[in-house]
CSV table of C-alpha atoms and ligand atoms in Angstrom, one decimal:
chain,number,residue,atom,x,y,z
A,1,MET,CA,90.6,106.9,141.3
A,2,ALA,CA,91.2,106.0,144.9
A,3,VAL,CA,90.7,102.3,144.0
A,4,TRP,CA,93.4,102.5,141.3
A,5,ILE,CA,95.9,104.2,143.6
A,6,PHE,CA,95.3,101.4,146.2
A,7,ILE,CA,95.8,98.7,143.6
A,8,VAL,CA,98.9,100.3,142.1
A,9,VAL,CA,100.6,100.8,145.5
A,10,GLY,CA,99.7,97.3,146.5
A,11,PHE,CA,101.2,95.9,143.3
A,12,PHE,CA,104.6,97.5,144.0
A,13,LEU,CA,104.7,96.8,147.7
A,14,GLN,CA,103.8,93.1,147.4
A,15,PRO,CA,107.3,91.8,146.4
A,16,VAL,CA,109.0,94.0,148.9
A,17,PHE,CA,107.0,93.0,151.9
A,18,SER,CA,106.0,89.4,151.3
A,19,ASN,CA,109.2,87.5,152.2
A,20,HIS,CA,110.9,86.7,155.4
A,21,PRO,CA,114.4,88.2,155.3
A,22,ASN,CA,117.0,87.2,157.7
A,23,ILE,CA,117.7,89.9,160.3
A,24,ILE,CA,120.9,90.7,162.1
A,25,LEU,CA,120.5,93.4,164.7
A,26,ILE,CA,123.8,94.7,166.1
A,27,PHE,CA,123.7,96.8,169.2
A,28,ALA,CA,127.0,98.4,170.3
A,29,ASP,CA,127.6,99.4,173.9
A,30,ASP,CA,128.5,103.0,175.0
A,31,LEU,CA,129.7,103.7,171.4
A,32,GLY,CA,129.5,107.4,170.7
A,33,TYR,CA,128.3,109.4,167.7
A,34,GLY,CA,131.9,110.2,166.9
A,35,ASP,CA,133.6,106.9,167.3
A,36,LEU,CA,133.4,105.3,163.9
A,37,GLY,CA,135.6,106.0,160.9
A,38,CYS,CA,132.5,106.7,158.8
A,39,TYR,CA,131.3,109.2,161.3
A,40,GLY,CA,134.6,111.1,161.2
A,41,HIS,CA,136.9,109.7,163.9
A,42,PRO,CA,140.4,110.4,162.8
A,43,THR,CA,142.1,107.3,164.3
A,44,SER,CA,139.4,104.7,164.7
A,45,LEU,CA,139.7,101.7,162.4
A,46,THR,CA,136.3,100.4,161.5
A,47,PRO,CA,136.6,99.0,157.9
A,48,ASN,CA,133.6,96.7,158.1
A,49,LEU,CA,131.1,99.3,159.5
A,50,ASP,CA,132.5,101.8,157.1
A,51,TRP,CA,131.8,99.3,154.3
A,52,MET,CA,128.3,98.7,155.5
A,53,ALA,CA,127.7,102.5,155.6
A,54,SER,CA,129.0,102.8,152.1
A,55,ARG,CA,126.6,100.1,150.9
A,56,GLY,CA,123.7,101.0,153.2
A,57,LEU,CA,121.9,103.9,154.7
A,58,ARG,CA,123.8,105.9,157.3
A,59,PHE,CA,121.7,107.9,159.8
A,60,LYS,CA,122.8,111.3,161.0
A,61,ASP,CA,119.7,111.7,163.3
A,62,PHE,CA,119.1,108.4,165.0
A,63,TYR,CA,118.4,108.1,168.7
A,64,SER,CA,118.2,105.9,171.7
A,65,THR,CA,115.5,106.4,174.3
A,66,ALA,CA,118.0,106.4,177.2
A,67,ALA,CA,121.5,107.4,178.0
A,68,VAL,CA,122.3,104.1,179.9
A,69,CYS,CA,122.1,100.4,179.1
A,70,SER,CA,119.1,98.6,180.5
A,71,PRO,CA,116.3,101.0,179.5
A,72,SER,CA,117.6,101.4,176.0
A,73,ARG,CA,117.7,97.6,175.6
A,74,ALA,CA,114.1,97.4,176.9
A,75,SER,CA,113.0,100.0,174.4
A,76,LEU,CA,114.9,98.4,171.5
A,77,LEU,CA,113.4,95.0,172.1
A,78,THR,CA,109.8,96.1,172.9
A,79,GLY,CA,109.3,99.2,170.7
A,80,ARG,CA,108.1,100.9,173.9
A,81,TYR,CA,109.5,103.6,176.2
A,82,GLN,CA,111.2,102.1,179.2
A,83,THR,CA,108.7,103.9,181.4
A,84,ARG,CA,106.0,101.5,180.2
A,85,SER,CA,108.0,98.3,180.9
A,86,GLY,CA,109.3,99.7,184.2
A,87,VAL,CA,113.0,99.4,183.2
A,88,TYR,CA,113.9,102.5,185.2
A,89,PRO,CA,115.6,104.2,187.0
A,90,SER,CA,119.2,103.4,186.1
A,91,VAL,CA,120.1,99.8,185.3
A,92,PHE,CA,119.9,96.2,186.5
A,93,PHE,CA,122.6,94.5,188.6
A,94,PRO,CA,123.4,90.8,188.9
A,95,SER,CA,121.5,90.7,192.1
A,96,SER,CA,118.5,92.6,190.9
A,97,ARG,CA,115.1,91.1,191.8
A,98,GLY,CA,113.4,92.5,188.8
A,99,GLY,CA,113.8,92.3,185.0
A,100,LEU,CA,112.1,93.1,181.8
A,101,PRO,CA,108.6,91.8,182.6
A,102,LEU,CA,107.7,88.6,180.9
A,103,SER,CA,104.5,90.2,179.8
A,104,GLU,CA,106.4,92.5,177.5
A,105,VAL,CA,106.5,91.3,173.8
A,106,THR,CA,110.0,91.3,172.3
A,107,ILE,CA,111.2,91.4,168.7
A,108,ALA,CA,112.3,87.8,169.2
A,109,GLU,CA,108.7,86.8,170.1
A,110,VAL,CA,107.3,88.8,167.2
A,111,LEU,CA,109.6,87.1,164.8
A,112,GLN,CA,109.3,83.6,166.3
A,113,SER,CA,105.6,83.8,165.5
A,114,GLN,CA,106.6,84.1,161.9
A,115,GLY,CA,108.7,80.9,162.0
A,116,TYR,CA,112.1,82.6,162.7
A,117,GLU,CA,115.0,81.0,164.4
A,118,THR,CA,116.0,83.4,167.1
A,119,ALA,CA,119.3,83.9,169.0
A,120,ILE,CA,121.1,86.5,171.1
A,121,ILE,CA,124.9,86.7,171.6
A,122,GLY,CA,126.5,89.0,174.1
A,123,LYS,CA,125.0,91.3,176.7
A,124,TRP,CA,121.4,90.9,177.8
A,125,HIS,CA,121.2,93.3,180.8
A,126,LEU,CA,117.4,93.0,181.2
A,127,GLY,CA,117.5,91.1,184.4
A,128,PHE,CA,118.4,87.6,185.7
A,129,GLY,CA,116.2,87.1,188.7
A,130,LEU,CA,115.3,84.0,190.7
A,131,ASN,CA,116.6,80.9,188.9
A,132,GLY,CA,117.1,82.9,185.7
A,133,THR,CA,113.4,84.1,185.5
A,134,PHE,CA,114.3,87.0,183.2
A,135,LEU,CA,116.9,85.4,180.9
A,136,PRO,CA,116.5,86.0,177.1
A,137,THR,CA,115.4,82.3,176.7
A,138,ARG,CA,112.2,83.4,178.5
A,139,GLN,CA,111.6,86.3,176.1
A,140,GLY,CA,111.5,84.6,172.7
A,141,PHE,CA,115.2,83.8,172.1
A,142,GLN,CA,115.7,80.1,171.4
A,143,HIS,CA,119.4,80.4,171.8
A,144,PHE,CA,121.5,82.6,174.2
A,145,LEU,CA,125.3,82.7,174.4
A,146,GLY,CA,126.5,85.6,176.5
A,147,VAL,CA,126.7,87.4,179.8
A,148,PRO,CA,123.3,88.4,181.3
A,149,PHE,CA,124.5,91.7,182.5
A,150,SER,CA,127.1,94.4,181.9
A,151,HIS,CA,130.7,93.1,181.8
A,152,ASP,CA,131.9,95.7,184.3
A,153,GLN,CA,129.5,94.2,186.9
A,154,GLY,CA,132.0,91.7,188.1
A,155,PRO,CA,135.4,91.9,189.8
A,156,CYS,CA,137.8,93.3,187.1
A,157,ARG,CA,140.9,92.5,189.0
A,158,THR,CA,140.4,88.8,188.7
A,159,LEU,CA,140.1,89.0,184.9
A,160,THR,CA,142.4,89.3,181.9
A,161,CYS,CA,141.2,91.8,179.4
A,162,PHE,CA,144.1,91.5,176.9
A,163,PRO,CA,146.5,88.7,176.2
A,164,LEU,CA,149.8,88.3,178.1
A,165,ASN,CA,147.8,88.5,181.3
A,166,THR,CA,147.2,92.2,181.1
A,167,GLN,CA,144.7,92.9,183.8
A,168,CYS,CA,141.5,94.8,183.1
A,169,TYR,CA,142.0,98.5,183.7
A,170,GLY,CA,140.0,99.9,186.6
A,171,THR,CA,138.0,98.6,189.5
A,172,CYS,CA,134.6,97.6,188.2
A,173,ASP,CA,132.0,96.4,190.7
A,174,ILE,CA,134.3,94.3,192.9
A,175,GLY,CA,131.5,93.3,195.2
A,176,GLU,CA,129.6,91.4,192.6
A,177,ALA,CA,130.1,87.7,191.6
A,178,PRO,CA,132.5,86.6,188.9
A,179,LEU,CA,131.0,87.2,185.5
A,180,PRO,CA,129.3,84.1,184.1
A,181,VAL,CA,128.9,83.1,180.4
A,182,PHE,CA,125.6,81.4,179.8
A,183,LEU,CA,124.7,79.0,177.0
A,184,ASN,CA,120.9,79.2,177.1
A,185,GLU,CA,120.2,78.8,180.9
A,186,GLU,CA,123.4,77.0,181.9
A,187,ILE,CA,126.7,78.6,183.0
A,188,ILE,CA,129.5,77.3,180.8
A,189,GLN,CA,132.2,79.6,182.0
A,190,GLN,CA,132.8,81.6,185.2
A,191,PRO,CA,134.6,84.0,185.3
A,192,VAL,CA,134.5,85.0,181.7
A,193,ASN,CA,137.7,84.8,179.6
A,194,PHE,CA,137.5,88.1,177.7
A,195,THR,CA,140.4,87.2,175.4
A,196,GLY,CA,138.5,84.2,174.0
A,197,LEU,CA,134.9,85.6,174.2
A,198,ILE,CA,134.5,87.0,170.7
A,199,PRO,CA,135.9,83.9,168.9
A,200,MET,CA,133.4,81.8,170.9
A,201,TYR,CA,130.6,84.1,169.9
A,202,LEU,CA,131.6,84.0,166.3
A,203,GLU,CA,131.8,80.2,166.2
A,204,PHE,CA,128.3,80.1,167.7
A,205,SER,CA,126.9,82.7,165.3
A,206,LYS,CA,128.3,81.0,162.2
A,207,SER,CA,126.9,77.7,163.3
A,208,PHE,CA,123.5,79.3,164.0
A,209,ILE,CA,123.3,81.1,160.7
A,210,ASN,CA,124.5,78.2,158.6
A,211,LYS,CA,122.0,75.8,160.3
A,212,ALA,CA,119.1,78.2,159.7
A,213,VAL,CA,120.1,78.6,156.1
A,214,ASN,CA,120.5,74.9,155.6
A,215,ASP,CA,117.1,74.2,157.2
A,216,LYS,CA,115.6,76.9,155.0
A,217,LYS,CA,114.4,78.9,158.0
A,218,PRO,CA,114.6,82.7,158.4
A,219,TYR,CA,116.6,83.8,161.4
A,220,PHE,CA,116.9,86.7,163.8
A,221,LEU,CA,120.4,87.2,165.3
A,222,TYR,CA,120.7,89.9,168.0
A,223,TYR,CA,124.3,90.7,168.6
A,224,ALA,CA,124.4,92.8,171.7
A,225,ALA,CA,128.1,93.5,171.9
A,226,HIS,CA,130.1,94.1,175.1
A,227,HIS,CA,132.6,96.1,173.1
A,228,THR,CA,133.0,99.2,173.5
A,229,HIS,CA,131.8,99.4,177.1
A,230,TYR,CA,134.4,99.7,179.9
A,231,PRO,CA,136.6,97.8,180.7
A,232,GLN,CA,138.0,97.5,177.1
A,233,PHE,CA,139.2,94.1,176.0
A,234,ALA,CA,140.3,92.3,172.9
A,235,SER,CA,141.7,88.9,171.8
A,236,ALA,CA,145.3,88.4,170.6
A,237,LYS,CA,144.4,89.0,167.0
A,238,TYR,CA,143.4,92.6,167.6
A,239,THR,CA,145.6,93.7,170.6
A,240,GLY,CA,148.0,96.4,169.6
A,241,SER,CA,146.6,96.8,166.1
A,242,SER,CA,144.8,100.1,166.4
A,243,PRO,CA,146.4,103.6,166.5
A,244,ARG,CA,143.6,104.5,169.0
A,245,GLY,CA,145.1,102.3,171.8
A,246,ARG,CA,143.0,100.0,174.0
A,247,TYR,CA,139.7,101.5,173.0
A,248,GLY,CA,140.7,101.3,169.4
A,249,ASP,CA,141.7,97.6,169.8
A,250,ALA,CA,138.4,96.8,171.3
A,251,LEU,CA,136.5,98.7,168.6
A,252,LEU,CA,138.6,97.0,166.0
A,253,GLU,CA,137.7,93.5,167.4
A,254,PHE,CA,134.0,94.5,167.4
A,255,ASP,CA,134.3,95.7,163.8
A,256,GLY,CA,136.1,92.6,162.9
A,257,SER,CA,133.4,90.4,164.4
A,258,ILE,CA,130.8,92.3,162.2
A,259,GLY,CA,133.1,91.6,159.2
A,260,GLU,CA,133.1,87.8,160.1
A,261,LEU,CA,129.3,87.9,160.4
A,262,LEU,CA,129.0,89.6,157.0
A,263,GLN,CA,131.4,87.0,155.5
A,264,THR,CA,129.3,84.1,156.9
A,265,VAL,CA,126.1,85.6,155.4
A,266,ARG,CA,128.0,86.2,152.1
A,267,GLU,CA,129.2,82.6,152.0
A,268,SER,CA,125.8,81.2,152.7
A,269,GLY,CA,124.5,82.9,149.6
A,270,THR,CA,121.9,85.0,151.4
A,271,LEU,CA,123.4,88.5,151.5
A,272,ASP,CA,120.6,89.9,149.3
A,273,ASN,CA,118.0,88.4,151.7
A,274,THR,CA,119.5,89.7,154.9
A,275,LEU,CA,118.8,93.0,156.6
A,276,ILE,CA,121.6,94.1,158.9
A,277,PHE,CA,120.9,97.0,161.3
A,278,PHE,CA,123.5,98.6,163.5
A,279,THR,CA,123.3,101.1,166.2
A,280,SER,CA,124.4,101.8,169.8
A,281,ASP,CA,122.6,101.8,173.2
A,282,ASN,CA,123.8,105.2,174.5
A,283,GLY,CA,126.6,107.7,174.3
A,284,PRO,CA,130.2,107.4,175.4
A,285,GLU,CA,131.6,107.2,178.9
A,286,THR,CA,133.9,110.2,178.6
A,287,MET,CA,134.9,109.7,182.2
A,288,ARG,CA,137.2,106.9,181.0
A,289,MET,CA,139.2,109.6,179.2
A,290,GLU,CA,141.4,108.1,176.5
A,291,ARG,CA,139.9,104.6,177.2
A,292,GLY,CA,136.3,105.9,176.6
A,293,GLY,CA,134.4,106.7,173.5
A,294,SER,CA,133.7,110.0,171.7
A,295,SER,CA,130.5,111.8,170.9
A,296,GLY,CA,132.3,113.8,168.2
A,297,HIS,CA,131.2,117.4,168.3
A,298,LEU,CA,128.0,116.6,170.1
A,299,LYS,CA,127.6,117.9,173.6
A,300,CYS,CA,128.4,115.6,176.6
A,301,GLY,CA,128.0,111.8,176.6
A,302,LYS,CA,126.5,108.9,178.6
A,303,SER,CA,123.9,109.5,181.2
A,304,THR,CA,123.0,113.0,179.9
A,305,THR,CA,120.1,114.1,177.8
A,306,TYR,CA,122.3,116.3,175.6
A,307,GLU,CA,122.8,115.0,172.1
A,308,GLY,CA,126.0,113.2,172.9
A,309,GLY,CA,124.2,111.0,175.4
A,310,MET,CA,121.4,109.8,173.1
A,311,ARG,CA,122.1,110.5,169.4
A,312,GLU,CA,123.8,107.4,168.0
A,313,PRO,CA,125.5,106.1,164.9
A,314,ALA,CA,123.1,103.9,162.9
A,315,ILE,CA,123.4,102.0,159.6
A,316,ALA,CA,120.7,100.0,157.8
A,317,TYR,CA,122.2,97.6,155.2
A,318,TRP,CA,120.3,95.3,152.9
A,319,GLU,CA,122.0,94.6,149.6
A,320,GLY,CA,119.9,95.6,146.6
A,321,LYS,CA,116.9,96.6,148.8
A,322,ILE,CA,118.0,99.7,150.8
A,323,LYS,CA,119.5,102.4,148.6
A,324,PRO,CA,122.9,103.5,149.8
A,325,GLY,CA,123.1,107.1,151.2
A,326,VAL,CA,123.2,109.3,154.2
A,327,THR,CA,120.0,110.6,155.8
A,328,SER,CA,118.9,113.4,158.2
A,329,GLU,CA,115.5,111.8,158.6
A,330,LEU,CA,114.7,111.0,162.2
A,331,GLY,CA,114.8,107.4,163.6
A,332,SER,CA,114.7,105.8,167.0
A,333,ILE,CA,115.5,102.4,168.4
A,334,LEU,CA,111.7,102.3,169.2
A,335,ASP,CA,111.1,102.0,165.5
A,336,ILE,CA,112.9,98.7,165.0
A,337,LEU,CA,110.1,96.4,166.2
A,338,PRO,CA,107.3,97.9,164.1
A,339,THR,CA,109.6,98.1,161.1
A,340,LEU,CA,110.6,94.4,161.4
A,341,ALA,CA,106.9,93.4,162.0
A,342,ALA,CA,106.0,95.2,158.7
A,343,LEU,CA,108.8,93.6,156.8
A,344,THR,CA,107.9,90.1,157.9
A,345,GLY,CA,104.1,90.5,157.9
A,346,ALA,CA,104.0,89.8,161.7
A,347,PRO,CA,101.1,91.2,163.7
A,348,LEU,CA,102.0,93.9,166.1
A,349,PRO,CA,101.8,93.1,169.8
A,350,ASN,CA,98.5,94.2,171.4
A,351,VAL,CA,100.0,96.9,173.5
A,352,THR,CA,100.8,100.6,173.3
A,353,LEU,CA,103.8,101.0,171.0
A,354,ASP,CA,105.9,104.1,170.7
A,355,GLY,CA,107.8,103.2,167.5
A,356,TYR,CA,107.0,103.9,163.9
A,357,ASP,CA,107.2,101.6,160.9
A,358,LEU,CA,110.2,102.8,158.9
A,359,SER,CA,109.8,100.2,156.2
A,360,GLU,CA,108.6,102.5,153.5
A,361,PHE,CA,111.2,105.0,154.4
A,362,LEU,CA,114.0,102.4,154.2
A,363,LEU,CA,112.8,100.6,151.1
A,364,LEU,CA,110.8,103.0,149.1
A,365,GLY,CA,112.5,106.3,149.9
A,366,HIS,CA,109.5,107.9,151.6
A,367,LYS,CA,109.9,110.5,154.4
A,368,SER,CA,110.4,109.1,157.9
A,369,PRO,CA,107.1,109.1,159.8
A,370,ARG,CA,108.9,110.2,162.9
A,371,ASN,CA,109.1,113.9,163.8
A,372,THR,CA,109.7,113.8,167.6
A,373,ILE,CA,112.4,112.5,170.0
A,374,HIS,CA,111.8,112.3,173.7
A,375,TYR,CA,114.8,112.4,176.0
A,376,TYR,CA,114.4,110.6,179.3
A,377,PRO,CA,117.2,110.8,181.9
A,378,PRO,CA,118.6,107.7,183.5
A,379,SER,CA,116.8,108.4,186.8
A,380,ILE,CA,113.3,108.8,185.6
A,381,ASP,CA,110.9,110.4,187.9
A,382,PRO,CA,107.2,110.7,186.9
A,383,LYS,CA,107.1,114.1,188.5
A,384,THR,CA,109.6,115.6,186.1
A,385,GLY,CA,109.1,113.2,183.1
A,386,ILE,CA,111.2,113.8,180.0
A,387,PHE,CA,114.1,116.2,180.3
A,388,ALA,CA,114.1,117.3,176.6
A,389,LEU,CA,112.0,117.1,173.5
A,390,ARG,CA,113.0,117.4,169.8
A,391,VAL,CA,110.3,118.4,167.3
A,392,GLY,CA,111.6,118.6,163.8
A,393,LYS,CA,114.9,120.4,164.0
A,394,TYR,CA,114.2,122.2,167.3
A,395,LYS,CA,115.1,120.7,170.7
A,396,ALA,CA,113.9,122.1,174.0
A,397,HIS,CA,115.5,121.3,177.4
A,398,PHE,CA,113.1,121.4,180.3
A,399,TYR,CA,115.7,120.1,182.7
A,400,THR,CA,119.4,119.7,182.4
A,401,GLN,CA,121.9,117.7,184.5
A,402,GLY,CA,125.5,116.7,184.3
A,403,ALA,CA,126.6,113.1,185.0
A,404,PHE,CA,129.5,111.1,186.5
A,405,HIS,CA,129.7,109.1,183.2
A,406,SER,CA,130.3,112.4,181.2
A,407,GLU,CA,133.0,113.7,183.5
A,408,THR,CA,136.4,115.0,182.2
A,409,THR,CA,135.0,116.8,179.2
A,410,PRO,CA,136.0,120.5,179.1
A,411,ASP,CA,132.3,121.5,179.1
A,412,PRO,CA,131.2,122.1,182.7
A,413,ASP,CA,127.5,121.3,181.8
A,414,CYS,CA,128.5,117.7,181.3
A,415,ARG,CA,130.0,117.1,184.8
A,416,ILE,CA,128.5,115.7,187.9
A,417,THR,CA,128.8,119.2,189.4
A,418,ALA,CA,126.1,120.5,187.0
A,419,LEU,CA,123.1,119.8,189.2
A,420,LEU,CA,119.6,119.2,188.1
A,421,THR,CA,118.2,122.5,186.8
A,422,ALA,CA,114.7,123.3,185.6
A,423,HIS,CA,114.3,125.7,182.7
A,424,ASP,CA,111.1,127.7,182.2
A,425,PRO,CA,111.0,128.8,179.4
A,426,PRO,CA,113.1,125.8,178.2
A,427,LEU,CA,116.5,126.1,176.6
A,428,LEU,CA,115.8,126.0,172.8
A,429,PHE,CA,118.3,124.9,170.1
A,430,ASP,CA,118.1,124.6,166.4
A,431,LEU,CA,119.9,121.3,165.8
A,432,HIS,CA,120.4,121.9,162.1
A,433,LEU,CA,122.3,125.2,162.7
A,434,ASP,CA,123.7,124.3,166.1
A,435,PRO,CA,124.0,120.5,166.6
A,436,ALA,CA,126.4,121.1,169.5
A,437,GLU,CA,123.7,122.9,171.5
A,438,ASN,CA,125.8,125.9,172.1
A,439,TYR,CA,123.4,128.8,171.5
A,440,ASN,CA,120.1,129.0,173.3
A,441,LEU,CA,117.6,130.7,171.0
A,442,LEU,CA,115.6,131.9,174.0
A,443,ASN,CA,118.5,133.5,175.7
A,444,ARG,CA,117.1,137.0,175.4
A,445,GLY,CA,113.4,136.2,175.6
A,446,ILE,CA,111.1,134.6,173.1
A,447,PRO,CA,111.4,136.0,169.6
A,448,THR,CA,108.1,136.4,167.8
A,449,ASP,CA,109.0,133.9,165.1
A,450,LEU,CA,109.8,131.2,167.6
A,451,ALA,CA,106.6,131.6,169.7
A,452,PRO,CA,104.7,129.1,167.5
A,453,VAL,CA,107.6,126.6,167.7
A,454,LEU,CA,107.7,126.8,171.5
A,455,HIS,CA,103.9,126.5,171.6
A,456,GLU,CA,104.0,123.3,169.5
A,457,ILE,CA,106.8,121.8,171.6
A,458,LEU,CA,105.0,122.5,174.9
A,459,GLN,CA,101.8,121.1,173.5
A,460,THR,CA,103.6,118.0,172.3
A,461,ARG,CA,105.2,117.5,175.7
A,462,ASP,CA,101.9,117.9,177.6
A,463,GLN,CA,100.1,115.4,175.3
A,464,PHE,CA,103.0,112.9,175.7
A,465,GLU,CA,103.2,113.3,179.5
A,466,SER,CA,99.4,113.1,180.1
A,467,SER,CA,99.2,109.9,178.0
A,468,MET,CA,102.2,108.1,179.5
A,469,GLU,CA,101.4,105.1,181.7
A,470,TYR,CA,104.3,104.3,184.0
A,471,GLY,CA,104.8,100.6,184.6
A,472,GLU,CA,106.0,99.5,188.1
A,473,SER,CA,109.7,100.1,188.4
A,474,GLN,CA,111.5,96.8,188.1
A,475,ILE,CA,114.8,98.2,189.3
A,476,ASN,CA,113.3,99.7,192.5
A,477,LEU,CA,112.3,96.1,193.4
A,478,GLY,CA,115.8,96.1,194.8
A,479,THR,CA,118.5,93.5,195.1
A,480,ASP,CA,119.2,90.1,196.8
A,481,THR,CA,122.7,88.9,196.7
A,482,SER,CA,121.6,85.2,196.8
A,483,LEU,CA,120.2,85.8,193.2
A,484,ARG,CA,123.6,86.2,191.7
A,485,PRO,CA,124.3,83.4,189.2
A,486,CYS,CA,126.9,80.9,190.5
A,487,CYS,CA,128.1,77.8,188.6
A,488,ASN,CA,128.8,76.0,191.9
A,489,PRO,CA,125.7,76.9,194.0
A,490,GLU,CA,126.6,75.1,197.1
A,491,CYS,CA,130.1,76.5,197.5
A,492,THR,CA,131.4,78.9,200.1
A,493,PRO,CA,132.5,81.7,200.5
A,494,LYS,CA,130.4,83.4,197.9
A,495,PRO,CA,130.8,85.1,195.6
A,496,SER,CA,134.5,84.4,195.2
A,497,CYS,CA,134.0,80.6,195.1
A,498,CYS,CA,131.8,80.9,192.0
A,499,GLN,CA,134.5,79.7,189.6
A,500,CYS,CA,134.4,76.9,187.1
A,501,LYS,CA,136.8,75.7,184.6
A,502,ASN,CA,135.8,74.8,181.1
B,601,LIG,MG1,125.6,101.1,177.3
């Protein structure tokens, strides 16, 4: 009997798993759970993402591993917690000495081994280093067009964010060098022209997709968007076109760029052989007030381990392969690498992986193999470890802390004044009944029926923490201002002289 089951399952799985689909992975920046039209925002215009959600699978319980940029990108691309790769605490800067270690195996490297053409457009933010040691071209991406770090890590006041010379709103990191745009390992623009950035990305992407299709090669395109991170920007086509103001214009341009990618795939005749996965790196910067994102009714936002910091919108779209719908099954950015490896027949990297293969969940409607979510704070300390843990529908907070990035919300727990607090017993929430984390189930002691739940959570945490191997912190290697990329290396005075026309 067992033999027959094996043969029957193998027969059905074969056609699904045996080809090499094209893959487009879209990673939004600081986009909150409540920012998209299809997640309920009343004034956001996101017609293309809404369309993808209507034709694909929309997740209600999908998570990042971090509430800030660099560590979540490390986890996405490696399928491993940022603790293992050393991408903690906080984020990389243009002058950082470290980066995602080259020994880490990325999705691009996994797919390149299967004959994929690989490209990244947009934000890398996994280090630059001496002579570009940590650029994406050193991590399996054959093509790179973008900014190697966050686009607020340059002097905003020298930039134009919207047409008609509207300066970028805010101060950004004015001590850093003007933002460069790289083509592979060469600077082609410095400072970046935000109003022309997305059209340039789209021209590049269309050419990349069409060439791969013409050459009959599968491709992997990683679109790591700058939108909707602060400072907001948009080209002339989108400025003033959203009822949600500057944030809405930026979001609309981002959504429009996804629409153009979809159209390119459609026109190439490969829509039914292309998996498009969309999610975001971390929750919204509510400190930007009306220019920041929204976590909907989830608690707090960026840099916190409340739901608003790490639960993200996510959509998996593959025409004719993934059944349209909405799911409450758990998923994580950690799961993307093992899932893509399974879909393409690629061998898994010979390292400890933290992600699950979701391919049978996505394609065959099985349950998600994931039952836990671990919440690391931005400033990871091995002495405290994870701040919170979700097992099934229950979430326990062992530590809570507010954050600068989550300022201005009415909830005082989100603010910088909410200092690091240990909880023993933990705060416990039922996320199905109380997704906003308002009502601590252990407020009046430990009810008998919740004792086994708490026991399982504590046991799961202990097992996780005792098995975690912390890589050397790449961010604590510090900074060296001479490492900042400059298109005119011999010029003075730096960094202001690092300007090139194109
Ligand atoms: Mg971010």
